[in-house]
């Protein structure tokens, strides 16, 4: 008996879980999060971090000692003849051999290595900011598809309501036609309109299914057309409107500016001399002693200083070029901000216009409802034809659809405003 009870409880639990899973809900933020973590472009951020780390290590190696191993073997056609020195004069071999190890340790490079390392890091940050721009543009695609589905869902709800009204009227009219109260044409008109509306519903359902497929392709996982898309809340919109703009393009401009500053630092370091210590040990012949023709070890140590007059002369010109590039970057940033402000102003105007449309739509719906109510009574009494009733019913349906569409469009416009400002909708 206990086993049977356990089995029943388990089955009820499974059924409950299944029912809960069937009623799936998903938010716009979920798609944003998936883009940032799973979209192929997002992987470029991690890859760029690895590239930057490796290149930084390469630049850092400029401070490490450099070891060069070399070897050579040669044979020459003639050597110096010192036979005038008598029978004891040394003779030189025509075959020469040498294996050497050269060691060089930078002591002072004017900060060039540090500057190259910093520049590599700044360039890496520019690349990462560029990837964020790509991801932000993909968010715009998500917005278009997501709100497109919401708008089409509202259209479907309106069409389904219209079908319901037509079925109710058809049932009443069919009864009156059977009783000879109304002409058969009234019933046929309603049936034709019902078929037309069902065709419209089929097309709407197809559009919704296509939208879900697009969403699934973007995030890389199937999204069922039974999943309910949640309309983003508008409760904190007024507060978010005052938040500082955070578009990734602005970050690109800022990162470029810092990278150019790093280039100026490198240019300044080229004015200074470089100092390094060096050591070399070799085995072979001949060595530093030209009269020692035997294979032997020999070595040398010292300091080396270098200063380039050309680099010193051109450094000011290079700095001037970089400064012009900074001015170009600032000009691009200023142009972007102006376009952004203009675009935000247009969206604000659109939001105000939609709010006015919603208020007028709601008044129009109430008027249309009264008209349809009156026409429905007249149709049942045989005062008007089905055509006149269907005309008014379609007008009410369009008015109701406009209300719902404008409400979704208002949320879409607010979301567009926040997206253009670079503010995530949480």
Short mmCIF file of C-alpha atoms in Angstrom, two decimals:
data_model
loop_
_atom_site.label_atom_id
_atom_site.label_comp_id
_atom_site.label_asym_id
_atom_site.label_seq_id
_atom_site.Cartn_x
_atom_site.Cartn_y
_atom_site.Cartn_z
CA UNK A 1 0.00 0.00 0.00
CA UNK A 2 2.84 2.37 0.89
CA UNK A 3 4.51 1.61 -2.44
CA UNK A 4 1.35 2.50 -4.32
CA UNK A 5 1.09 5.80 -2.45
CA UNK A 6 4.73 6.60 -3.24
CA UNK A 7 4.21 5.85 -6.92
CA UNK A 8 1.13 8.09 -7.03
CA UNK A 9 3.01 10.93 -5.32
CA UNK A 10 5.94 10.62 -7.71
CA UNK A 11 3.61 10.66 -10.71
CA UNK A 12 1.82 13.74 -9.37
CA UNK A 13 5.18 15.44 -8.87
CA UNK A 14 6.26 14.62 -12.43
CA UNK A 15 2.96 15.91 -13.80
CA UNK A 16 3.30 19.09 -11.75
CA UNK A 17 6.83 19.68 -13.03
CA UNK A 18 5.67 19.01 -16.59
CA UNK A 19 2.84 21.54 -16.26
CA UNK A 20 5.24 24.12 -14.84
CA UNK A 21 7.66 23.56 -17.68
CA UNK A 22 4.92 23.98 -20.26
CA UNK A 23 4.28 27.51 -19.00
CA UNK A 24 7.68 28.92 -19.84
CA UNK A 25 8.45 32.59 -19.49
CA UNK A 26 11.47 34.45 -20.74
CA UNK A 27 12.67 38.03 -20.42
CA UNK A 28 14.53 40.37 -22.71
CA UNK A 29 17.38 40.51 -20.20
CA UNK A 30 17.83 36.76 -20.58
CA UNK A 31 18.65 37.22 -24.26
CA UNK A 32 21.05 40.05 -23.41
CA UNK A 33 22.85 37.80 -20.92
CA UNK A 34 23.07 34.94 -23.38
CA UNK A 35 24.60 37.21 -26.00
CA UNK A 36 27.26 38.41 -23.58
CA UNK A 37 28.21 34.88 -22.50
CA UNK A 38 27.48 32.51 -25.37
CA UNK A 39 27.39 34.47 -28.62
CA UNK A 40 30.46 33.69 -30.78
CA UNK A 41 31.52 37.34 -30.81
CA UNK A 42 31.72 37.38 -27.00
CA UNK A 43 34.49 34.78 -27.16
CA UNK A 44 36.67 37.36 -28.90
CA UNK A 45 37.01 39.20 -25.59
CA UNK A 46 38.67 36.21 -23.93
CA UNK A 47 40.79 35.56 -27.01
CA UNK A 48 41.90 39.20 -27.09
CA UNK A 49 42.89 38.97 -23.43
CA UNK A 50 45.15 36.03 -24.27
CA UNK A 51 46.63 37.87 -27.26
CA UNK A 52 47.30 40.95 -25.13
CA UNK A 53 48.87 38.89 -22.36
CA UNK A 54 51.22 37.14 -24.80
CA UNK A 55 52.20 40.35 -26.60
CA UNK A 56 52.80 42.04 -23.24
CA UNK A 57 55.16 39.25 -22.25
CA UNK A 58 56.97 39.69 -25.55
CA UNK A 59 57.38 43.44 -24.91
CA UNK A 60 58.44 42.77 -21.31
CA UNK A 61 61.25 40.56 -22.59
CA UNK A 62 63.05 43.74 -23.65
CA UNK A 63 64.23 44.04 -20.03
CA UNK A 64 65.62 40.52 -19.90
CA UNK A 65 69.16 39.52 -20.89
CA UNK A 66 69.55 38.39 -24.47
CA UNK A 67 71.67 35.33 -25.22
CA UNK A 68 72.90 34.66 -28.73
CA UNK A 69 74.75 31.46 -29.64
CA UNK A 70 76.59 31.45 -32.91
CA UNK A 71 79.17 29.35 -34.70
CA UNK A 72 81.13 29.54 -37.89
CA UNK A 73 83.71 27.66 -39.91
CA UNK A 74 85.58 29.13 -42.85
CA UNK A 75 88.51 28.59 -45.14
CA UNK A 76 90.31 31.45 -46.83
CA UNK A 77 92.64 31.46 -49.80
CA UNK A 78 95.48 33.32 -48.11
CA UNK A 79 96.69 34.56 -44.73
CA UNK A 80 99.19 37.15 -43.56
CA UNK A 81 102.75 36.11 -44.26
CA UNK A 82 105.13 36.98 -41.39
CA UNK A 83 108.08 34.85 -42.60
CA UNK A 84 110.24 37.96 -42.49
CA UNK A 85 110.40 37.37 -38.75
CA UNK A 86 112.69 34.41 -39.21
CA UNK A 87 112.22 30.71 -38.70
CA UNK A 88 110.46 31.29 -35.37
CA UNK A 89 107.83 33.52 -36.88
CA UNK A 90 104.28 32.23 -36.32
CA UNK A 91 102.20 30.89 -39.15
CA UNK A 92 98.48 31.37 -39.54
CA UNK A 93 95.96 28.73 -40.55
CA UNK A 94 93.69 29.27 -43.50
CA UNK A 95 90.81 27.42 -41.77
CA UNK A 96 89.02 29.32 -39.01
CA UNK A 97 86.55 28.03 -36.40
CA UNK A 98 84.47 29.86 -33.84
CA UNK A 99 81.69 29.00 -31.38
CA UNK A 100 80.55 31.92 -29.22
CA UNK A 101 77.96 32.98 -26.67
CA UNK A 102 76.94 36.64 -26.67
CA UNK A 103 75.16 38.05 -23.63
CA UNK A 104 73.54 41.49 -23.59
CA UNK A 105 71.71 42.99 -20.61
CA UNK A 106 69.80 46.29 -21.01
CA UNK A 107 70.56 48.69 -18.19
CA UNK A 108 68.69 51.81 -19.33
CA UNK A 109 66.36 52.19 -22.31
CA UNK A 110 64.67 55.46 -21.41
CA UNK A 111 61.42 53.69 -20.48
CA UNK A 112 60.87 52.34 -24.00
CA UNK A 113 60.14 48.77 -22.89
CA UNK A 114 57.71 49.97 -20.25
CA UNK A 115 56.02 52.18 -22.83
CA UNK A 116 55.70 49.34 -25.35
CA UNK A 117 54.17 47.15 -22.68
CA UNK A 118 51.67 49.85 -21.71
CA UNK A 119 50.82 50.50 -25.37
CA UNK A 120 50.11 46.82 -25.94
CA UNK A 121 47.76 46.78 -22.96
CA UNK A 122 45.94 49.91 -24.18
CA UNK A 123 45.60 48.52 -27.70
CA UNK A 124 44.15 45.35 -26.23
CA UNK A 125 41.59 47.41 -24.34
CA UNK A 126 40.65 49.19 -27.57
CA UNK A 127 40.07 45.84 -29.26
CA UNK A 128 37.93 44.59 -26.38
CA UNK A 129 35.85 47.76 -26.42
CA UNK A 130 35.33 47.20 -30.15
CA UNK A 131 33.97 43.72 -29.43
CA UNK A 132 31.52 45.25 -26.95
CA UNK A 133 30.30 47.54 -29.74
CA UNK A 134 29.62 44.46 -31.89
CA UNK A 135 27.71 42.81 -29.05
CA UNK A 136 25.70 45.99 -28.46
CA UNK A 137 24.64 46.02 -32.10
CA UNK A 138 23.46 42.43 -31.72
CA UNK A 139 21.33 43.60 -28.78
CA UNK A 140 19.57 45.90 -31.25
CA UNK A 141 18.75 42.89 -33.42
CA UNK A 142 17.35 41.12 -30.37
CA UNK A 143 15.22 44.18 -29.56
CA UNK A 144 13.73 44.28 -33.05
CA UNK A 145 12.81 40.60 -33.10
CA UNK A 146 11.65 40.47 -29.46
CA UNK A 147 9.31 43.44 -29.73
CA UNK A 148 8.26 42.31 -33.18
CA UNK A 149 6.95 39.10 -31.62
CA UNK A 150 5.22 41.04 -28.83
CA UNK A 151 3.47 43.25 -31.37
CA UNK A 152 2.44 40.27 -33.46
CA UNK A 153 1.12 38.53 -30.34
CA UNK A 154 -1.11 41.52 -29.70
CA UNK A 155 -2.32 41.27 -33.27
CA UNK A 156 -3.07 37.58 -32.73
CA UNK A 157 -5.06 38.32 -29.56
CA UNK A 158 -7.13 40.88 -31.44
CA UNK A 159 -7.73 38.51 -34.37
CA UNK A 160 -8.74 35.71 -32.00
CA UNK A 161 -11.18 38.07 -30.29
CA UNK A 162 -12.58 39.02 -33.68
CA UNK A 163 -13.06 35.35 -34.56
CA UNK A 164 -14.87 34.83 -31.27
CA UNK A 165 -17.24 37.73 -31.97
CA UNK A 166 -17.88 36.50 -35.52
CA UNK A 167 -18.66 32.97 -34.29
CA UNK A 168 -21.13 34.32 -31.74
CA UNK A 169 -22.90 36.46 -34.33
CA UNK A 170 -22.84 33.63 -36.87
CA UNK A 171 -24.55 31.35 -34.40
CA UNK A 172 -27.32 33.88 -33.83
CA UNK A 173 -27.73 34.78 -37.50
CA UNK A 174 -27.78 31.12 -38.60
CA UNK A 175 -30.65 30.49 -36.22
CA UNK A 176 -32.61 33.45 -37.62
CA UNK A 177 -31.89 32.37 -41.21
CA UNK A 178 -33.27 28.90 -40.45
CA UNK A 179 -36.39 30.48 -39.05
CA UNK A 180 -36.75 32.66 -42.15
CA UNK A 181 -36.29 35.90 -40.23
CA UNK A 182 -33.13 36.94 -42.10
CA UNK A 183 -31.87 36.38 -45.62
CA UNK A 184 -29.20 33.64 -46.20
CA UNK A 185 -26.80 36.28 -47.55
CA UNK A 186 -26.30 37.59 -44.01
CA UNK A 187 -25.05 34.18 -42.91
CA UNK A 188 -22.80 33.79 -45.98
CA UNK A 189 -21.18 37.18 -45.43
CA UNK A 190 -20.31 36.27 -41.84
CA UNK A 191 -18.91 32.90 -42.92
CA UNK A 192 -16.75 34.53 -45.59
CA UNK A 193 -15.46 37.10 -43.11
CA UNK A 194 -14.73 34.32 -40.62
CA UNK A 195 -12.68 32.39 -43.21
CA UNK A 196 -10.79 35.55 -44.10
CA UNK A 197 -10.01 36.21 -40.43
CA UNK A 198 -8.81 32.64 -39.90
CA UNK A 199 -6.45 33.02 -42.84
CA UNK A 200 -5.12 36.17 -41.20
CA UNK A 201 -4.63 34.27 -37.95
CA UNK A 202 -2.65 31.55 -39.74
CA UNK A 203 -0.32 34.14 -41.23
CA UNK A 204 0.12 35.81 -37.85
CA UNK A 205 1.00 32.48 -36.21
CA UNK A 206 3.54 31.81 -38.95
CA UNK A 207 5.19 35.19 -38.38
CA UNK A 208 5.39 34.54 -34.64
CA UNK A 209 6.97 31.11 -35.17
CA UNK A 210 9.57 32.64 -37.52
CA UNK A 211 10.40 35.27 -34.89
CA UNK A 212 11.02 32.62 -32.25
CA UNK A 213 13.30 30.74 -34.65
CA UNK A 214 15.34 33.90 -35.22
CA UNK A 215 15.72 34.42 -31.46
CA UNK A 216 16.84 30.83 -31.08
CA UNK A 217 19.42 31.19 -33.84
CA UNK A 218 20.89 34.31 -32.25
CA UNK A 219 21.34 32.84 -28.76
CA UNK A 220 22.22 29.36 -30.00
CA UNK A 221 19.39 27.44 -28.34
CA UNK A 222 15.84 26.60 -29.43
CA UNK A 223 13.11 28.92 -28.14
CA UNK A 224 9.67 27.34 -28.21
CA UNK A 225 6.86 29.39 -29.73
CA UNK A 226 4.87 28.49 -26.60
CA UNK A 227 7.31 30.52 -24.51
CA UNK A 228 5.79 33.73 -23.22
CA UNK A 229 7.90 36.83 -23.81
CA UNK A 230 7.66 39.16 -20.84
CA UNK A 231 7.15 42.85 -21.58
CA UNK A 232 9.94 44.77 -19.78
CA UNK A 233 8.82 46.75 -16.75
CA UNK A 234 8.63 50.52 -17.11
CA UNK A 235 8.66 51.31 -13.41
CA UNK A 236 12.25 52.60 -13.28
CA UNK A 237 12.38 54.25 -16.69
CA UNK A 238 12.35 57.84 -15.41
CA UNK A 239 15.27 57.06 -13.11
CA UNK A 240 17.25 55.29 -15.80
CA UNK A 241 16.76 58.22 -18.18
CA UNK A 242 18.94 60.33 -15.88
CA UNK A 243 21.75 57.77 -15.71
CA UNK A 244 25.04 58.51 -17.39
CA UNK A 245 25.36 57.25 -20.95
CA UNK A 246 27.40 54.08 -21.21
CA UNK A 247 27.60 53.30 -24.89
CA UNK A 248 30.56 51.04 -25.73
CA UNK A 249 31.52 53.40 -28.56
CA UNK A 250 32.36 56.01 -25.92
CA UNK A 251 34.63 53.49 -24.25
CA UNK A 252 36.37 52.90 -27.59
CA UNK A 253 37.11 56.61 -27.91
CA UNK A 254 38.44 56.77 -24.34
CA UNK A 255 40.65 53.70 -24.84
CA UNK A 256 42.02 55.08 -28.11
CA UNK A 257 42.91 58.33 -26.35
CA UNK A 258 44.89 56.46 -23.69
CA UNK A 259 46.62 54.33 -26.34
CA UNK A 260 47.73 57.49 -28.15
CA UNK A 261 49.05 58.88 -24.86
CA UNK A 262 51.10 55.69 -24.49
CA UNK A 263 52.52 56.22 -28.00
CA UNK A 264 53.64 59.71 -27.00
CA UNK A 265 55.47 58.18 -24.04
CA UNK A 266 57.33 55.82 -26.37
CA UNK A 267 58.25 58.70 -28.67
CA UNK A 268 59.65 60.64 -25.72
CA UNK A 269 61.76 57.64 -24.70
CA UNK A 270 63.37 57.55 -28.15
CA UNK A 271 65.07 60.88 -27.39
CA UNK A 272 67.16 59.27 -24.67
CA UNK A 273 70.24 57.07 -25.09
CA UNK A 274 70.23 53.36 -24.29
CA UNK A 275 72.84 51.68 -22.12
CA UNK A 276 73.50 47.95 -21.92
CA UNK A 277 76.15 45.61 -20.59
CA UNK A 278 77.53 42.92 -22.83
CA UNK A 279 79.75 39.87 -22.52
CA UNK A 280 81.05 37.43 -25.08
CA UNK A 281 82.94 34.20 -24.70
CA UNK A 282 84.18 32.16 -27.62
CA UNK A 283 86.13 29.07 -28.47
CA UNK A 284 87.96 28.85 -31.73
CA UNK A 285 90.72 30.38 -33.75
CA UNK A 286 91.89 32.99 -34.29
CA UNK A 287 90.93 34.90 -31.16
CA UNK A 288 91.77 38.39 -30.07
CA UNK A 289 95.44 37.44 -30.08
CA UNK A 290 96.24 37.32 -33.77
CA UNK A 291 99.45 35.38 -33.16
CA UNK A 292 97.75 32.57 -31.22
CA UNK A 293 96.73 30.11 -33.92
CA UNK A 294 95.59 27.36 -31.58
CA UNK A 295 91.96 26.60 -30.66
CA UNK A 296 91.34 28.32 -27.32
CA UNK A 297 88.82 30.21 -25.20
CA UNK A 298 88.71 33.99 -25.18
CA UNK A 299 86.21 36.52 -23.89
CA UNK A 300 85.28 40.20 -23.62
CA UNK A 301 82.99 42.25 -21.33
CA UNK A 302 81.95 45.88 -21.44
CA UNK A 303 79.30 48.57 -21.58
CA UNK A 304 77.60 49.89 -24.69
CA UNK A 305 75.79 53.21 -25.07
CA UNK A 306 73.76 54.23 -28.12
CA UNK A 307 72.02 57.45 -29.02
CA UNK A 308 70.23 58.10 -32.30
CA UNK A 309 70.38 61.64 -33.62
CA UNK A 310 67.65 60.77 -36.14
CA UNK A 311 65.25 59.60 -33.43
CA UNK A 312 65.95 62.73 -31.38
CA UNK A 313 65.34 64.93 -34.40
CA UNK A 314 62.10 63.18 -35.44
CA UNK A 315 60.59 62.74 -31.98
CA UNK A 316 58.87 66.12 -31.97
CA UNK A 317 57.34 65.42 -35.40
CA UNK A 318 56.11 62.02 -34.25
CA UNK A 319 54.55 63.62 -31.18
CA UNK A 320 52.84 66.21 -33.38
CA UNK A 321 51.40 63.44 -35.59
CA UNK A 322 50.06 61.58 -32.55
CA UNK A 323 48.53 64.79 -31.22
CA UNK A 324 46.70 65.24 -34.53
CA UNK A 325 45.43 61.68 -34.23
CA UNK A 326 44.16 62.52 -30.75
CA UNK A 327 42.37 65.54 -32.19
CA UNK A 328 40.79 63.29 -34.83
CA UNK A 329 39.66 60.88 -32.14
CA UNK A 330 38.11 63.72 -30.15
CA UNK A 331 36.38 65.01 -33.28
CA UNK A 332 34.93 61.55 -33.94
CA UNK A 333 33.77 61.32 -30.34
CA UNK A 334 32.13 64.74 -30.51
CA UNK A 335 30.36 63.81 -33.76
CA UNK A 336 29.12 60.56 -32.23
CA UNK A 337 27.79 62.31 -29.14
CA UNK A 338 25.95 64.88 -31.26
CA UNK A 339 24.34 62.15 -33.35
CA UNK A 340 23.46 60.27 -30.17
CA UNK A 341 21.79 63.32 -28.62
CA UNK A 342 19.84 63.94 -31.82
CA UNK A 343 18.73 60.32 -31.93
CA UNK A 344 17.69 60.38 -28.26
CA UNK A 345 15.69 63.54 -28.86
CA UNK A 346 13.81 61.82 -31.70
CA UNK A 347 13.03 58.85 -29.46
CA UNK A 348 11.78 61.18 -26.70
CA UNK A 349 9.45 62.84 -29.20
CA UNK A 350 8.26 59.42 -30.34
CA UNK A 351 7.53 58.40 -26.74
CA UNK A 352 5.42 61.54 -26.21
CA UNK A 353 3.57 60.97 -29.47
CA UNK A 354 2.78 57.34 -28.61
CA UNK A 355 1.42 58.36 -25.19
CA UNK A 356 -0.97 60.80 -26.90
CA UNK A 357 -1.99 58.12 -29.41
CA UNK A 358 -2.79 55.67 -26.60
CA UNK A 359 -5.06 58.21 -24.88
CA UNK A 360 -6.90 58.90 -28.14
CA UNK A 361 -7.05 55.19 -29.01
CA UNK A 362 -8.73 54.36 -25.70
CA UNK A 363 -11.38 57.04 -26.31
CA UNK A 364 -11.92 55.70 -29.81
CA UNK A 365 -12.33 52.13 -28.56
CA UNK A 366 -15.09 53.17 -26.17
CA UNK A 367 -16.92 54.92 -29.01
CA UNK A 368 -16.49 51.93 -31.31
CA UNK A 369 -17.82 49.58 -28.64
CA UNK A 370 -21.03 51.61 -28.39
CA UNK A 371 -21.41 51.59 -32.17
CA UNK A 372 -20.87 47.82 -32.43
CA UNK A 373 -23.29 47.22 -29.56
CA UNK A 374 -25.93 49.19 -31.40
CA UNK A 375 -25.18 47.50 -34.75
CA UNK A 376 -25.35 44.08 -33.14
CA UNK A 377 -28.85 44.82 -31.86
CA UNK A 378 -29.91 46.17 -35.26
CA UNK A 379 -28.54 43.07 -37.01
CA UNK A 380 -30.54 40.76 -34.78
CA UNK A 381 -33.63 42.79 -35.52
CA UNK A 382 -32.93 42.65 -39.24
CA UNK A 383 -32.62 46.41 -39.57
CA UNK A 384 -29.10 46.25 -41.08
CA UNK A 385 -27.17 43.68 -43.08
CA UNK A 386 -24.23 41.59 -41.93
CA UNK A 387 -21.94 43.68 -44.13
CA UNK A 388 -22.66 46.81 -42.13
CA UNK A 389 -22.15 44.94 -38.87
CA UNK A 390 -18.85 43.40 -40.03
CA UNK A 391 -17.62 46.83 -41.09
CA UNK A 392 -18.16 48.27 -37.63
CA UNK A 393 -16.81 45.14 -35.93
CA UNK A 394 -13.61 45.40 -37.98
CA UNK A 395 -13.33 49.06 -37.06
CA UNK A 396 -13.57 48.16 -33.36
CA UNK A 397 -11.04 45.39 -33.85
CA UNK A 398 -8.59 47.78 -35.49
CA UNK A 399 -9.09 50.33 -32.70
CA UNK A 400 -8.46 47.70 -30.02
CA UNK A 401 -5.42 46.44 -31.90
CA UNK A 402 -4.04 49.98 -32.15
CA UNK A 403 -4.29 50.39 -28.38
CA UNK A 404 -2.38 47.20 -27.69
CA UNK A 405 0.18 47.86 -30.42
CA UNK A 406 0.82 51.39 -29.18
CA UNK A 407 1.28 50.14 -25.62
CA UNK A 408 3.92 47.69 -26.79
CA UNK A 409 5.45 50.35 -29.02
CA UNK A 410 5.70 52.64 -25.99
CA UNK A 411 7.71 50.01 -24.11
CA UNK A 412 9.77 49.40 -27.24
CA UNK A 413 10.49 53.12 -27.61
CA UNK A 414 11.55 53.37 -23.97
CA UNK A 415 13.76 50.33 -24.39
CA UNK A 416 15.22 51.89 -27.54
CA UNK A 417 16.00 55.05 -25.59
CA UNK A 418 17.85 53.14 -22.89
CA UNK A 419 19.66 51.05 -25.47
CA UNK A 420 20.81 54.14 -27.36
CA UNK A 421 22.07 55.63 -24.08
CA UNK A 422 23.92 52.42 -23.33
CA UNK A 423 21.91 51.54 -20.23
CA UNK A 424 21.02 47.91 -19.63
CA UNK A 425 17.35 47.24 -18.98
CA UNK A 426 17.31 45.24 -15.76
#
